[in-house]
Coordinates of C-alpha atoms and ligand atoms in Angstrom, one line a residue:
X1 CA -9.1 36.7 11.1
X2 CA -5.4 35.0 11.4
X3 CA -4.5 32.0 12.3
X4 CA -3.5 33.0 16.0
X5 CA -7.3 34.5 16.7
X6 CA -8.8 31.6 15.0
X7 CA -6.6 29.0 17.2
X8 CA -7.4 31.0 19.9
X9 CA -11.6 31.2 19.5
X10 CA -11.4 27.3 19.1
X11 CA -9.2 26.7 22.3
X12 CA -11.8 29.3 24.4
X13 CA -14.6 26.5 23.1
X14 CA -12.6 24.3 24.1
X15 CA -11.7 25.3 27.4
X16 CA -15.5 26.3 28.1
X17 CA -15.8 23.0 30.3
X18 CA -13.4 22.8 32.2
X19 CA -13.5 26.3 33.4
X20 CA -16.7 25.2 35.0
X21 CA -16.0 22.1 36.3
X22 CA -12.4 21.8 36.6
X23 CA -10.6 19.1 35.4
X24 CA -11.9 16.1 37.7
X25 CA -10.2 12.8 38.2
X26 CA -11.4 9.7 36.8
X27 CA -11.8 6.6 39.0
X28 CA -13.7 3.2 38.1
X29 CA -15.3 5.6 35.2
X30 CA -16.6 8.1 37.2
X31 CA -15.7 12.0 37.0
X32 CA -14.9 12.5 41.0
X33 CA -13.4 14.9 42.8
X34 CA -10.3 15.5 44.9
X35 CA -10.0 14.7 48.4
X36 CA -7.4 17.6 48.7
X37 CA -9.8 20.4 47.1
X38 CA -8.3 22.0 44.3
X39 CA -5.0 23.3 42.4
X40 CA -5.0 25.5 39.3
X41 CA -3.3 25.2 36.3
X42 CA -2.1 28.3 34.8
X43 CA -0.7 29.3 31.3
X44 CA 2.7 30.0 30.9
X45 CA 1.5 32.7 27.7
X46 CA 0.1 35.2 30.2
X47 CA 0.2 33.9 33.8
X48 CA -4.0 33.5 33.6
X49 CA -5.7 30.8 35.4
X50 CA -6.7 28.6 33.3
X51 CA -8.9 26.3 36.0
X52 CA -9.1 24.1 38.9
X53 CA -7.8 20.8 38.6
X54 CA -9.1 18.1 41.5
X55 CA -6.3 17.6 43.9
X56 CA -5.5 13.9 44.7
X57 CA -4.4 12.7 48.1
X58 CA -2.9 9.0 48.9
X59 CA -6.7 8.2 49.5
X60 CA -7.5 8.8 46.3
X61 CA -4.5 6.7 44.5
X62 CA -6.0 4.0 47.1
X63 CA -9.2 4.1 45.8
X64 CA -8.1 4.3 42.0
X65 CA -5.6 1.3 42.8
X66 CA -8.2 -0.4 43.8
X67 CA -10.2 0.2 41.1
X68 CA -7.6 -1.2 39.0
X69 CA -7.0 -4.3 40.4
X70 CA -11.0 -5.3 40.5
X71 CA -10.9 -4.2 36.6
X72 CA -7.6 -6.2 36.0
X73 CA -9.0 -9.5 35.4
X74 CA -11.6 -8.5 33.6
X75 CA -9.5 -6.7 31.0
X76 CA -7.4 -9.8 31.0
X77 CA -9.5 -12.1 29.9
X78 CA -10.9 -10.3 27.3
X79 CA -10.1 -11.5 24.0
X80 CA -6.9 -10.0 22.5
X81 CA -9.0 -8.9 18.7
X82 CA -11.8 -7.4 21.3
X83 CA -8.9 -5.2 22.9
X84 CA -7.2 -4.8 20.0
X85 CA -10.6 -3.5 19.3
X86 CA -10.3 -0.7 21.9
X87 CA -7.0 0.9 21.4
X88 CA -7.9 1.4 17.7
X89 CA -10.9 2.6 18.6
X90 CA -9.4 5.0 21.1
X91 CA -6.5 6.1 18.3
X92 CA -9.5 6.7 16.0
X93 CA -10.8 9.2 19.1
X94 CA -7.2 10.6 19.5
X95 CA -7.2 11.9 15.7
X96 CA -10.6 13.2 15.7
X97 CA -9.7 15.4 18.9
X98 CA -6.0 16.1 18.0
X99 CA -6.5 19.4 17.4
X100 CA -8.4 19.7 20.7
X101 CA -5.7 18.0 22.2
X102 CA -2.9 20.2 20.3
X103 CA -4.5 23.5 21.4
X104 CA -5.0 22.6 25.2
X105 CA -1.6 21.0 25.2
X106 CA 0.0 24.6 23.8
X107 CA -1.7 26.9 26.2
X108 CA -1.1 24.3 29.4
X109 CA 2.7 24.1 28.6
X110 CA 3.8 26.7 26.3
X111 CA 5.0 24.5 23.4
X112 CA 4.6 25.7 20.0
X113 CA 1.2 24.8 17.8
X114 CA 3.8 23.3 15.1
X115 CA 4.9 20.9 17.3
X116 CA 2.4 20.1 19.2
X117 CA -0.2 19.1 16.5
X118 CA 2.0 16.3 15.5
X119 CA 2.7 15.1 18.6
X120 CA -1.1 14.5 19.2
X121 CA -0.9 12.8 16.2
X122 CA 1.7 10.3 17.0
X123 CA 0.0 9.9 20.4
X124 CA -2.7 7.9 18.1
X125 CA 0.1 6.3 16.0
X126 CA 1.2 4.8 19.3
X127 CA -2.3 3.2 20.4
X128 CA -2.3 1.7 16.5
X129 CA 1.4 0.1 16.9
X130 CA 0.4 -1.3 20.1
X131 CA -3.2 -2.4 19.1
X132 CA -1.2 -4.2 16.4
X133 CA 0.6 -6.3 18.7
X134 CA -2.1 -7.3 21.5
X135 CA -2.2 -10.7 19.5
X136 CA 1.0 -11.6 19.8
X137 CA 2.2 -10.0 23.1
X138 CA 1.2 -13.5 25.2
X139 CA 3.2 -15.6 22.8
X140 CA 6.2 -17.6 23.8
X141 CA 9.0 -20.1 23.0
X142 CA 8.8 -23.6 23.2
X143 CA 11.8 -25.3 24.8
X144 CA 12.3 -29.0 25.1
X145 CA 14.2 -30.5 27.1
X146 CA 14.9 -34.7 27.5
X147 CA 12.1 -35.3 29.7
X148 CA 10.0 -32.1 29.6
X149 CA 8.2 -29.8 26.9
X150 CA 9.2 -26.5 28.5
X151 CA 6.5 -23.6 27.0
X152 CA 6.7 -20.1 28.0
X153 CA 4.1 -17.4 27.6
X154 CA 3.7 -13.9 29.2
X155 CA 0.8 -12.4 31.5
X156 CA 0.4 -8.9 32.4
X157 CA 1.8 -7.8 35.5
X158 CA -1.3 -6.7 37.0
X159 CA -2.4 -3.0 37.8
X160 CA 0.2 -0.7 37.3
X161 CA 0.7 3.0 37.8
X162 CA 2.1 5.6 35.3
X163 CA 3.7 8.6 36.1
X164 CA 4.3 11.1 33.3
X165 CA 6.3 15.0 33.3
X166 CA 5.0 18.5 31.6
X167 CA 6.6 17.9 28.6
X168 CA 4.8 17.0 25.5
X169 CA 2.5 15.2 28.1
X170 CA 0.0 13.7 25.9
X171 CA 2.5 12.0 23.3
X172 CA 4.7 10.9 26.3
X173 CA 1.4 9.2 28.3
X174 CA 0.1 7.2 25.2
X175 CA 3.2 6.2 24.7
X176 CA 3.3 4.6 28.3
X177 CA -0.2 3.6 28.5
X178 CA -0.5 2.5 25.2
X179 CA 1.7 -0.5 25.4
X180 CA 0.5 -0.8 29.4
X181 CA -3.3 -1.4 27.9
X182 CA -2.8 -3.9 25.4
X183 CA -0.5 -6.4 27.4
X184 CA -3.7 -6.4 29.7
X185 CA -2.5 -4.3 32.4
X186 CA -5.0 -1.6 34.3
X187 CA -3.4 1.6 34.8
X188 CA -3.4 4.2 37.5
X189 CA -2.3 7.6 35.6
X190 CA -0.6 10.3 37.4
X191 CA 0.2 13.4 35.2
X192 CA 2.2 16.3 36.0
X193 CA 0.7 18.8 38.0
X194 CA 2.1 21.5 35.5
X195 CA -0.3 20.0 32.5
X196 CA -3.2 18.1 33.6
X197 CA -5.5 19.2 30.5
X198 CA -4.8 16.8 27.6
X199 CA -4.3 13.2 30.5
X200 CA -8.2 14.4 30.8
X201 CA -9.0 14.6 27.1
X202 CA -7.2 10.9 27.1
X203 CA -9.4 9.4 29.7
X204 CA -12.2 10.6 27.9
X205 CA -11.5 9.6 24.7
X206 CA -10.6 6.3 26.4
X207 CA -14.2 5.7 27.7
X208 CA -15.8 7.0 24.8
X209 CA -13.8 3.9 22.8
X210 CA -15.4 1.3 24.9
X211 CA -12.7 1.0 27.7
X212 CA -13.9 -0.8 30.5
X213 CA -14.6 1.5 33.8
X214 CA -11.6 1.1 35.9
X215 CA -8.6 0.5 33.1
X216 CA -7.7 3.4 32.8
X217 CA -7.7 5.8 36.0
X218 CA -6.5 9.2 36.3
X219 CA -5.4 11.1 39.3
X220 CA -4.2 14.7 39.4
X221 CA -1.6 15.6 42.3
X222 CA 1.5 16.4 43.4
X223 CA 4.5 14.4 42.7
X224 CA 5.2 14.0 46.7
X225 CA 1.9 13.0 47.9
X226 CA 0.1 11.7 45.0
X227 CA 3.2 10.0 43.0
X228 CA 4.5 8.9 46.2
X229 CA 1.5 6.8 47.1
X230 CA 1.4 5.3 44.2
X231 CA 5.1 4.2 44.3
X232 CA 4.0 3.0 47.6
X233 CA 0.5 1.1 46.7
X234 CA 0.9 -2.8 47.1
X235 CA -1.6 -3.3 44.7
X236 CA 0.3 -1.7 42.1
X237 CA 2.9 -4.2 40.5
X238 CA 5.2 -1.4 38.2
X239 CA 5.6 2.3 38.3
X240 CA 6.5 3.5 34.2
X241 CA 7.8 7.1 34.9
X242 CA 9.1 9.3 33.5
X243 CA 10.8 12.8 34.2
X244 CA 14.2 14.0 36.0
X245 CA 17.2 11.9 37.6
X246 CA 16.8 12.6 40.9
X247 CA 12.8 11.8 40.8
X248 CA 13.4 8.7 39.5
X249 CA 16.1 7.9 42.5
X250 CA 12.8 8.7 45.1
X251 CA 10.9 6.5 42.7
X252 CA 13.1 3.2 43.5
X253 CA 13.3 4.1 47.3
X254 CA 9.2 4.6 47.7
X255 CA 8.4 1.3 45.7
X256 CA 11.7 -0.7 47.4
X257 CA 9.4 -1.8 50.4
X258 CA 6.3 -3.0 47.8
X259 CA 9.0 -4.2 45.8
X260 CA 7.9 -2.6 42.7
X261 CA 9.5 -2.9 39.3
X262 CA 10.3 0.5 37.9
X263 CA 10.8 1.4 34.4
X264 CA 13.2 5.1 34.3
X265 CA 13.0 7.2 31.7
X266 CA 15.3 10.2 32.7
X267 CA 17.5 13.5 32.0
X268 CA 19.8 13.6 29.5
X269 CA 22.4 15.9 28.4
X270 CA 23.2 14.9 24.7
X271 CA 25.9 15.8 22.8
X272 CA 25.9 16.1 19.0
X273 CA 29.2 15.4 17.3
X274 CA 30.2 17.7 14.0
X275 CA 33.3 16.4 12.3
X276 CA 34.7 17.9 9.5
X277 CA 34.2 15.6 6.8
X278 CA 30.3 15.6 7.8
X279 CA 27.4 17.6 5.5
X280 CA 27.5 20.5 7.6
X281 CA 24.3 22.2 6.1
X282 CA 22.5 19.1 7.3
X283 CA 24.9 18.9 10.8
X284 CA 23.4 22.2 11.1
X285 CA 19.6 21.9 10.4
X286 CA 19.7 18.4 13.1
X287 CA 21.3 20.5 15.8
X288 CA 19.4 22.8 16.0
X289 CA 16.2 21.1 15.4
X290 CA 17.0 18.9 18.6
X291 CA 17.9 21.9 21.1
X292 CA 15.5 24.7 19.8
X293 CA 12.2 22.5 19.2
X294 CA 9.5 21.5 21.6
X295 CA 11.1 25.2 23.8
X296 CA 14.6 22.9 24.9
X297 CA 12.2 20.6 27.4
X298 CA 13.3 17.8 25.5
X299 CA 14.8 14.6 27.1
X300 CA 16.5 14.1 23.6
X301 CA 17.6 17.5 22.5
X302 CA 21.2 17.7 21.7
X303 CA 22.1 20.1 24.4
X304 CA 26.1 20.0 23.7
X305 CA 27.6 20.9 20.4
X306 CA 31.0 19.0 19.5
X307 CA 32.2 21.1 16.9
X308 CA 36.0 19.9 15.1
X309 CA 38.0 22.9 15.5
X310 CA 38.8 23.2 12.1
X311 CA 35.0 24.0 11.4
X312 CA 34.3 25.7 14.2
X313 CA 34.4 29.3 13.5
X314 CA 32.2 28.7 10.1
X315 CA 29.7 26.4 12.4
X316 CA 29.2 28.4 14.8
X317 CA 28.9 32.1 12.3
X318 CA 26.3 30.2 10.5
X319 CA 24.8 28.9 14.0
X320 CA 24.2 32.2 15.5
X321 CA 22.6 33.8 12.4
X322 CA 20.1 30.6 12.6
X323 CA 19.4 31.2 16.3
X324 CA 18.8 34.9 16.4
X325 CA 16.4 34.0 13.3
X326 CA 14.3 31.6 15.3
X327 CA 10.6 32.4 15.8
X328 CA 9.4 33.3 19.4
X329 CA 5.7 34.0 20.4
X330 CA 2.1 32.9 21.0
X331 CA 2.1 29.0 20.7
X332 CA -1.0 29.0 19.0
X333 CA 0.2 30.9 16.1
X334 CA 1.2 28.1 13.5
X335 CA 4.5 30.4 12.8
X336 CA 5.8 29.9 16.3
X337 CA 8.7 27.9 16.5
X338 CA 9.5 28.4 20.3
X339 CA 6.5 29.5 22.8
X340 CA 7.0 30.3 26.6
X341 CA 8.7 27.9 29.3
X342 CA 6.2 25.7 31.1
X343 CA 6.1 27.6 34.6
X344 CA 7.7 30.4 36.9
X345 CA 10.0 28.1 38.8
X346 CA 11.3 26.5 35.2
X347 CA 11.2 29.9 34.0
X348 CA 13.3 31.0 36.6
X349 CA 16.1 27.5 36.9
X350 CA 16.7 28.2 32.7
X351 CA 18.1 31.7 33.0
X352 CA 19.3 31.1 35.8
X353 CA 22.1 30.0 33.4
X354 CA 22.9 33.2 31.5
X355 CA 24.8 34.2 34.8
X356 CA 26.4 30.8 35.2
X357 CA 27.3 30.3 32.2
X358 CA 29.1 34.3 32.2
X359 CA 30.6 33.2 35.6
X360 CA 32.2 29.9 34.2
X361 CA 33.7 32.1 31.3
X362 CA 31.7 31.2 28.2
X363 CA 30.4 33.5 26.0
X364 CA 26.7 34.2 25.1
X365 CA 27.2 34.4 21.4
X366 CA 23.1 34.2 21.1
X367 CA 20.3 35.0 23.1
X368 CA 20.7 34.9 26.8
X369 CA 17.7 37.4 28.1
X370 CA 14.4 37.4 29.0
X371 CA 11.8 38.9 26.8
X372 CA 9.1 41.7 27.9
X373 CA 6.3 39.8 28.5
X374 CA 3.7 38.7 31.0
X375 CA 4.6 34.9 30.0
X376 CA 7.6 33.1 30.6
X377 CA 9.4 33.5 27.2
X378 CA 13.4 33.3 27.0
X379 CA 15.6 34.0 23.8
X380 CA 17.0 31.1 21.9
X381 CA 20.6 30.9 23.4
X382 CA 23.9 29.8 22.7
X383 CA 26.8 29.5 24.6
X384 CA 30.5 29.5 22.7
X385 CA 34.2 29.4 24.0
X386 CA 32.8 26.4 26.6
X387 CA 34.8 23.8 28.2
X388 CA 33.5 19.8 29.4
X389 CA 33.8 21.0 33.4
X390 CA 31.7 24.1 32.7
X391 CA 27.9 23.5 34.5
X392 CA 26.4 24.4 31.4
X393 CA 28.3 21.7 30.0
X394 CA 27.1 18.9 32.7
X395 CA 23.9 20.1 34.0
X396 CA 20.4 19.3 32.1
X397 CA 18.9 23.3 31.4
X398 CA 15.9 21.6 29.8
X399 CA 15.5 24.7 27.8
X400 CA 16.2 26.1 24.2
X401 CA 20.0 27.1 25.4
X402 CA 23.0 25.2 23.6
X403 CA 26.1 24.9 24.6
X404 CA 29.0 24.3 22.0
X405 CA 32.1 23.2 23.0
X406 CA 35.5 22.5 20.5
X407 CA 37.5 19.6 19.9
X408 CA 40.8 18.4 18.1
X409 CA 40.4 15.0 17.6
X410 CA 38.5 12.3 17.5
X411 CA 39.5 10.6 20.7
X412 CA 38.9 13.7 22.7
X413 CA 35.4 13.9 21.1
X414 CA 34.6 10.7 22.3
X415 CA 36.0 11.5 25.9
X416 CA 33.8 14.7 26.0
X417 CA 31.0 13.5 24.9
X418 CA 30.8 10.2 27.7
X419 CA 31.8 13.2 30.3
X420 CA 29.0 13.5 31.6
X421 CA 26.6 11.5 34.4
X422 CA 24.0 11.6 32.0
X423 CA 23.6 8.5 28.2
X424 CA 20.3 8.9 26.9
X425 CA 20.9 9.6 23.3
X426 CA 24.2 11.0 21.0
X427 CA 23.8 12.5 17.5
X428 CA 27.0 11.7 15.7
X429 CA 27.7 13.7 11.9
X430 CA 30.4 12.2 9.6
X431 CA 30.6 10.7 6.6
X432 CA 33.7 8.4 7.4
X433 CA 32.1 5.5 8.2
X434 CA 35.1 3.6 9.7
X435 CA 34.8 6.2 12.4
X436 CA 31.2 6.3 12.7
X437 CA 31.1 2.4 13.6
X438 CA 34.2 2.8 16.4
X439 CA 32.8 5.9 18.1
X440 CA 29.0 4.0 18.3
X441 CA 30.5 1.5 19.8
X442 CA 32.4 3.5 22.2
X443 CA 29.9 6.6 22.9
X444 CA 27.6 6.0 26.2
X445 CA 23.7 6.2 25.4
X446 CA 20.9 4.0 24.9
X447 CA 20.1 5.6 21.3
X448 CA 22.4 7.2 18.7
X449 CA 21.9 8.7 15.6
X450 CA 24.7 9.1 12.6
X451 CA 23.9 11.8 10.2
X452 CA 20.6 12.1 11.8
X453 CA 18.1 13.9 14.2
X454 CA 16.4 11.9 16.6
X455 CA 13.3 9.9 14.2
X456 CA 11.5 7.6 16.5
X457 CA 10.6 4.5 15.1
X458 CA 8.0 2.5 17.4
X459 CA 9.8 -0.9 17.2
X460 CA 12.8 0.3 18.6
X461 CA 14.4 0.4 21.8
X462 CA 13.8 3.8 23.4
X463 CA 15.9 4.8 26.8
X464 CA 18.9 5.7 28.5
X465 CA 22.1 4.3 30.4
X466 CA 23.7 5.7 33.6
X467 CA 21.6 8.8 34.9
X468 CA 19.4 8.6 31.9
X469 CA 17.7 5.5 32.9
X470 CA 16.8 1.9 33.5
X471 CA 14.7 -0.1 31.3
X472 CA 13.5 0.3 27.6
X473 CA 10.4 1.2 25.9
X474 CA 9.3 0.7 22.5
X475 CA 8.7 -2.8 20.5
X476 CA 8.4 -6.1 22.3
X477 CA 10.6 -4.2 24.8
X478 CA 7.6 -2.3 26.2
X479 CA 5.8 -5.6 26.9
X480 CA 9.0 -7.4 28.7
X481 CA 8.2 -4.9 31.4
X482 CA 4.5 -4.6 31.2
X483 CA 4.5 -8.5 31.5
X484 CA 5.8 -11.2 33.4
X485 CA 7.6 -14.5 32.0
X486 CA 6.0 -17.7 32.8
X487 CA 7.9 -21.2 32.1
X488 CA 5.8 -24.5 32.2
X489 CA 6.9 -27.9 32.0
X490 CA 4.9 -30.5 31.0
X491 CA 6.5 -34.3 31.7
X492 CA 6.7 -36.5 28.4
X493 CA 7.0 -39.5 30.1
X494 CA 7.9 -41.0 33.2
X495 CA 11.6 -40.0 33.9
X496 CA 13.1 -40.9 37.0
X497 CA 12.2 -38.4 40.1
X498 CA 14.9 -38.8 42.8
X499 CA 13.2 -40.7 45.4
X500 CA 14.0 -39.4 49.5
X501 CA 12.9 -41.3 52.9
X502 CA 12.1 -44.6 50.4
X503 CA 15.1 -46.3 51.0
Ligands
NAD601 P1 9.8 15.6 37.5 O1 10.7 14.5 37.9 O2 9.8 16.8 38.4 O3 8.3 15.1 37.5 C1 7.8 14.1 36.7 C2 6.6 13.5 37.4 O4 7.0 12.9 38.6 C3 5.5 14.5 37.7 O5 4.2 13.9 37.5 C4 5.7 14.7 39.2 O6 4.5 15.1 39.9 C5 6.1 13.3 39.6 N1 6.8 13.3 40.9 C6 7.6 14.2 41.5 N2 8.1 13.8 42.7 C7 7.6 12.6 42.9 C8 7.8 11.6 43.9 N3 8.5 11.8 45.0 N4 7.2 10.4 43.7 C9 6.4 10.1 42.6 N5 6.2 11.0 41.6 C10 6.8 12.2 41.7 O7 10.1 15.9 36.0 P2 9.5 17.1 35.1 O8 10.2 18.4 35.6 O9 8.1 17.1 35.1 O10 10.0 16.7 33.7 C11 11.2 17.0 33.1 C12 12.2 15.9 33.2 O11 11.7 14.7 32.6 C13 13.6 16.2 32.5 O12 14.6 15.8 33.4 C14 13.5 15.4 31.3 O13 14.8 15.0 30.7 C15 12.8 14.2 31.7 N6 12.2 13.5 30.6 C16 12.8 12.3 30.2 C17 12.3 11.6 29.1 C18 12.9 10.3 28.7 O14 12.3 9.6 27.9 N7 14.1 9.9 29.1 C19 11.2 12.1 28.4 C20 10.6 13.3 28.8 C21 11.2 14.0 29.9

């Protein structure tokens, strides 16, 4: 048997329940229904149903809300080592089911086996860092003052609702919930209707650790009914989302009247800067690591290519005959390196750049067709002879489709790469390190790499500037949002208080 048929026996085990109960919602504990009836999910492989997934209405983000706010103080006051407790126990229930989770997560969205079992891995990696800092995350300054001992400490916001997108959705919801559960916050969960499957396996792993009914809730739903109602919930103190730009802009306008705080993680459309003095063979390996992994539906992939011009010609040779190589197919099959785009209408938005990008005068030097099949698959693309105006060089394709664009010098590298609405991250190669320290400073994103891919390291600050985002995730930065600052001062003696109507 190969690898694909084996993967592909375990996911049909795996899938055996919720073809006959659909994927249900989770709300104080308890598996419920919809009010809305049902959606499907489908597999992007083949088109096939996979099941029905409970449909949430405003009424059922009501009653979850209120779910979390009765189990908000009781999660509060538990002692920090007993939740601390919890999320270890839940990372411990993330490993034993991350290949589980990898498989469901592969034949929901499309993305590749290789990828995907790692990122159910770091999903528990992220419930360990955070368990790890429960302890601490109330812990604050002492600041004295001539007449008063000022103390701060933090508290947890209160219920809060998450709202996560189709790609990699199980690494990117741990990574939101994670820190959201061990400041002491409830959480209402909404996941993408394109991938409900692995925010079900959480929720169950989540009760199976010992998390208190009502913590964690999950709600499956559209964006513009159920996400809505949950920007729009009064009982719910912060919305984490993440997904595009122009989503997050509804986000802020549905929680402006609740006065909700938001946390944006957004679009991006990230350059990657090759200069000539850099190690190319390396240059070469990052970029296209970050444009032609996880399929392209990458917030961070390096989606432009600033190549010096003097390189160029050898770059981009090399780059083509690297692209064309790349492995297309069945997800499940471990020597997949890109699997099919996550649904019809994505499917359908990605190529639509082949013709845009012919129209705007580029070249397709790689790629740039469909592939015969009954799933959405696309070529690994590449688009040459580009210029900055182009709308393959300013829009977010959110697919594995690179455009490369020349450059002289270094000051019109820098002005190429900030040309554009988007500043989530920038991949920067050279080994002049002079240079490398004035274009960092000058380059517009929230997280930039020199002679590096993107390595995510927990304690960091992870998120974007301009249309890539507001806020930051990752370290104690995760629990500045998930908490609120409280100052106290106590008197240390008697000082004067300005006396009024004692004359
Ligand atoms: P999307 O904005 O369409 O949807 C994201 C989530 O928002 C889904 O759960 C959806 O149901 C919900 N939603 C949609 N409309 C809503 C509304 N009016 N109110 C409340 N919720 C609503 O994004 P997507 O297509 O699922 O994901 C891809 C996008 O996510 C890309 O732009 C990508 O760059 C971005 N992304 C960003 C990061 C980051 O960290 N910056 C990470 C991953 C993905």
């Amino acid at each position: 048997m190969s690898a694909l048929e084996e993967n592909i026996g375990k996911l049909d085990g795996h899938l055996k329940k919720f073809r006959e109960v659909g994927i249900l919602n989770c709300i104080a504990g308890v598996d419920v229904t919809g009010s809305q009836g049902t959606f499907q999910t489908t597999s992007p492989v083949d088109r096939s149903i996979i099941c029905n997934v409970a449909h949430g209405s405003k009424e059922d983000i009501d009653r979850a809300a209120n779910a979390a706010q009765e189990a908000f103080s009781v999660w509060r006051e538990m002692p920090a080592l007993e939740r601390k407790e919890v999320l270890i126990r839940i990372a411990d229930g993330i490993e034993a089911r991350a290949e589980e989770i990898a498989l469901c997560e592969c034949w929901d969205t499309g993305q590749a086996y290789k990828f995907m079992s790692k990122a159910a891995l770091r999903g528990a990696e992220n419930f360990r860092y955070f368990a790890d800092q429960v302890v601490q995350a109330r812990d604050g300054q002492h600041l004295k003052s001539p007449t008063l001992m000022n103390v701060t400490t933090r508290v947890p916001i209160g219920p809060v609702g998450i709202i996560t997108p189709w790609n990699t959705p199980f690494m990117l919801s741990t990574w939101k919930i994670a820190p959201a559960l061990a400041a002491g916050c409830t959480v209402v969960h909404k996941p993408a209707e394109a991938s409900p499957i692995t925010a079900r396996l959480l929720v169950e792993i989540a009760h199976d650790a010992g998390l208190p009914a009502g913590v964690l809730n999950t709600v499956n739903g559209f964006g513009e009914v159920a996400g809505k109602a949950l920007c729009q919930n009064p009982k719910i103190k912060a919305i984490a989302f993440v997904g595009e730009s122009q989503t997050g802009s509804l986000i802020i306008k549905q929680g402006a009247d609740t006065l909700k705080r938001n946390h944006l993680e957004l679009g991006g459309k990230n350059p990657v800067i090759v200069f000539d003095d850099a190690d190319l063979d390396r240059a070469l390996d990052a970029a296209i690591f970050m444009i032609y992994s996880i399929n392209g539906e990458r917030c961070t992939s390096s989606s432009r290519l600033l190549v010096q011009d003097t390189i160029r010609d050898n770059f981009e040779a090399k780059l083509i005959d690297r692209v064309n190589n790349i492995q297309v197919g069945h997800p499940l099959d471990p020597k997949t390196e890109i699997g099919p785009l996550v649904s019809e209408e994505h499917y359908r938005k990605v190529t639509s750049y082949f013709d845009i990008a012919k129209a705007d005068g580029a070249t397709i030097a790689a790629g740039g067709e469909v592939m015969e099949s009954e799933g959405y698959f696309v070529r690994p693309t590449l688009f040459t002879e580009a210029n900055t105006k182009m709308r393959i060089a300013q829009e977010e394709i959110f697919g594995p489709v690179l455009t490369s664009i020349s450059f002289s010098s270094e000051e019109e590298a820098l002005e190429i790469a900030n040309d554009t609405d988007y500043g989530l991250t920038g991949y920067v190669w050279t080994n002049d390190l002079t240079r490398a320290l004035r274009f960092t400073e000058k380059l517009e994103a929230g997280m930039i790499w020199v002679n590096s891919e993107n390595v995510r390291h927990l304690p960091t600050p992870f998120g974007g500037v301009k249309a890539s985002g507001i806020g930051r995730d990752g370290g104690d930065w995760s629990f500045e949002f998930y908490m609120e600052q409280k100052h106290i001062g106590f008197a240390t003696g008697r000082h004067k208080i300005t006396k009024l109507g004692a004359l």
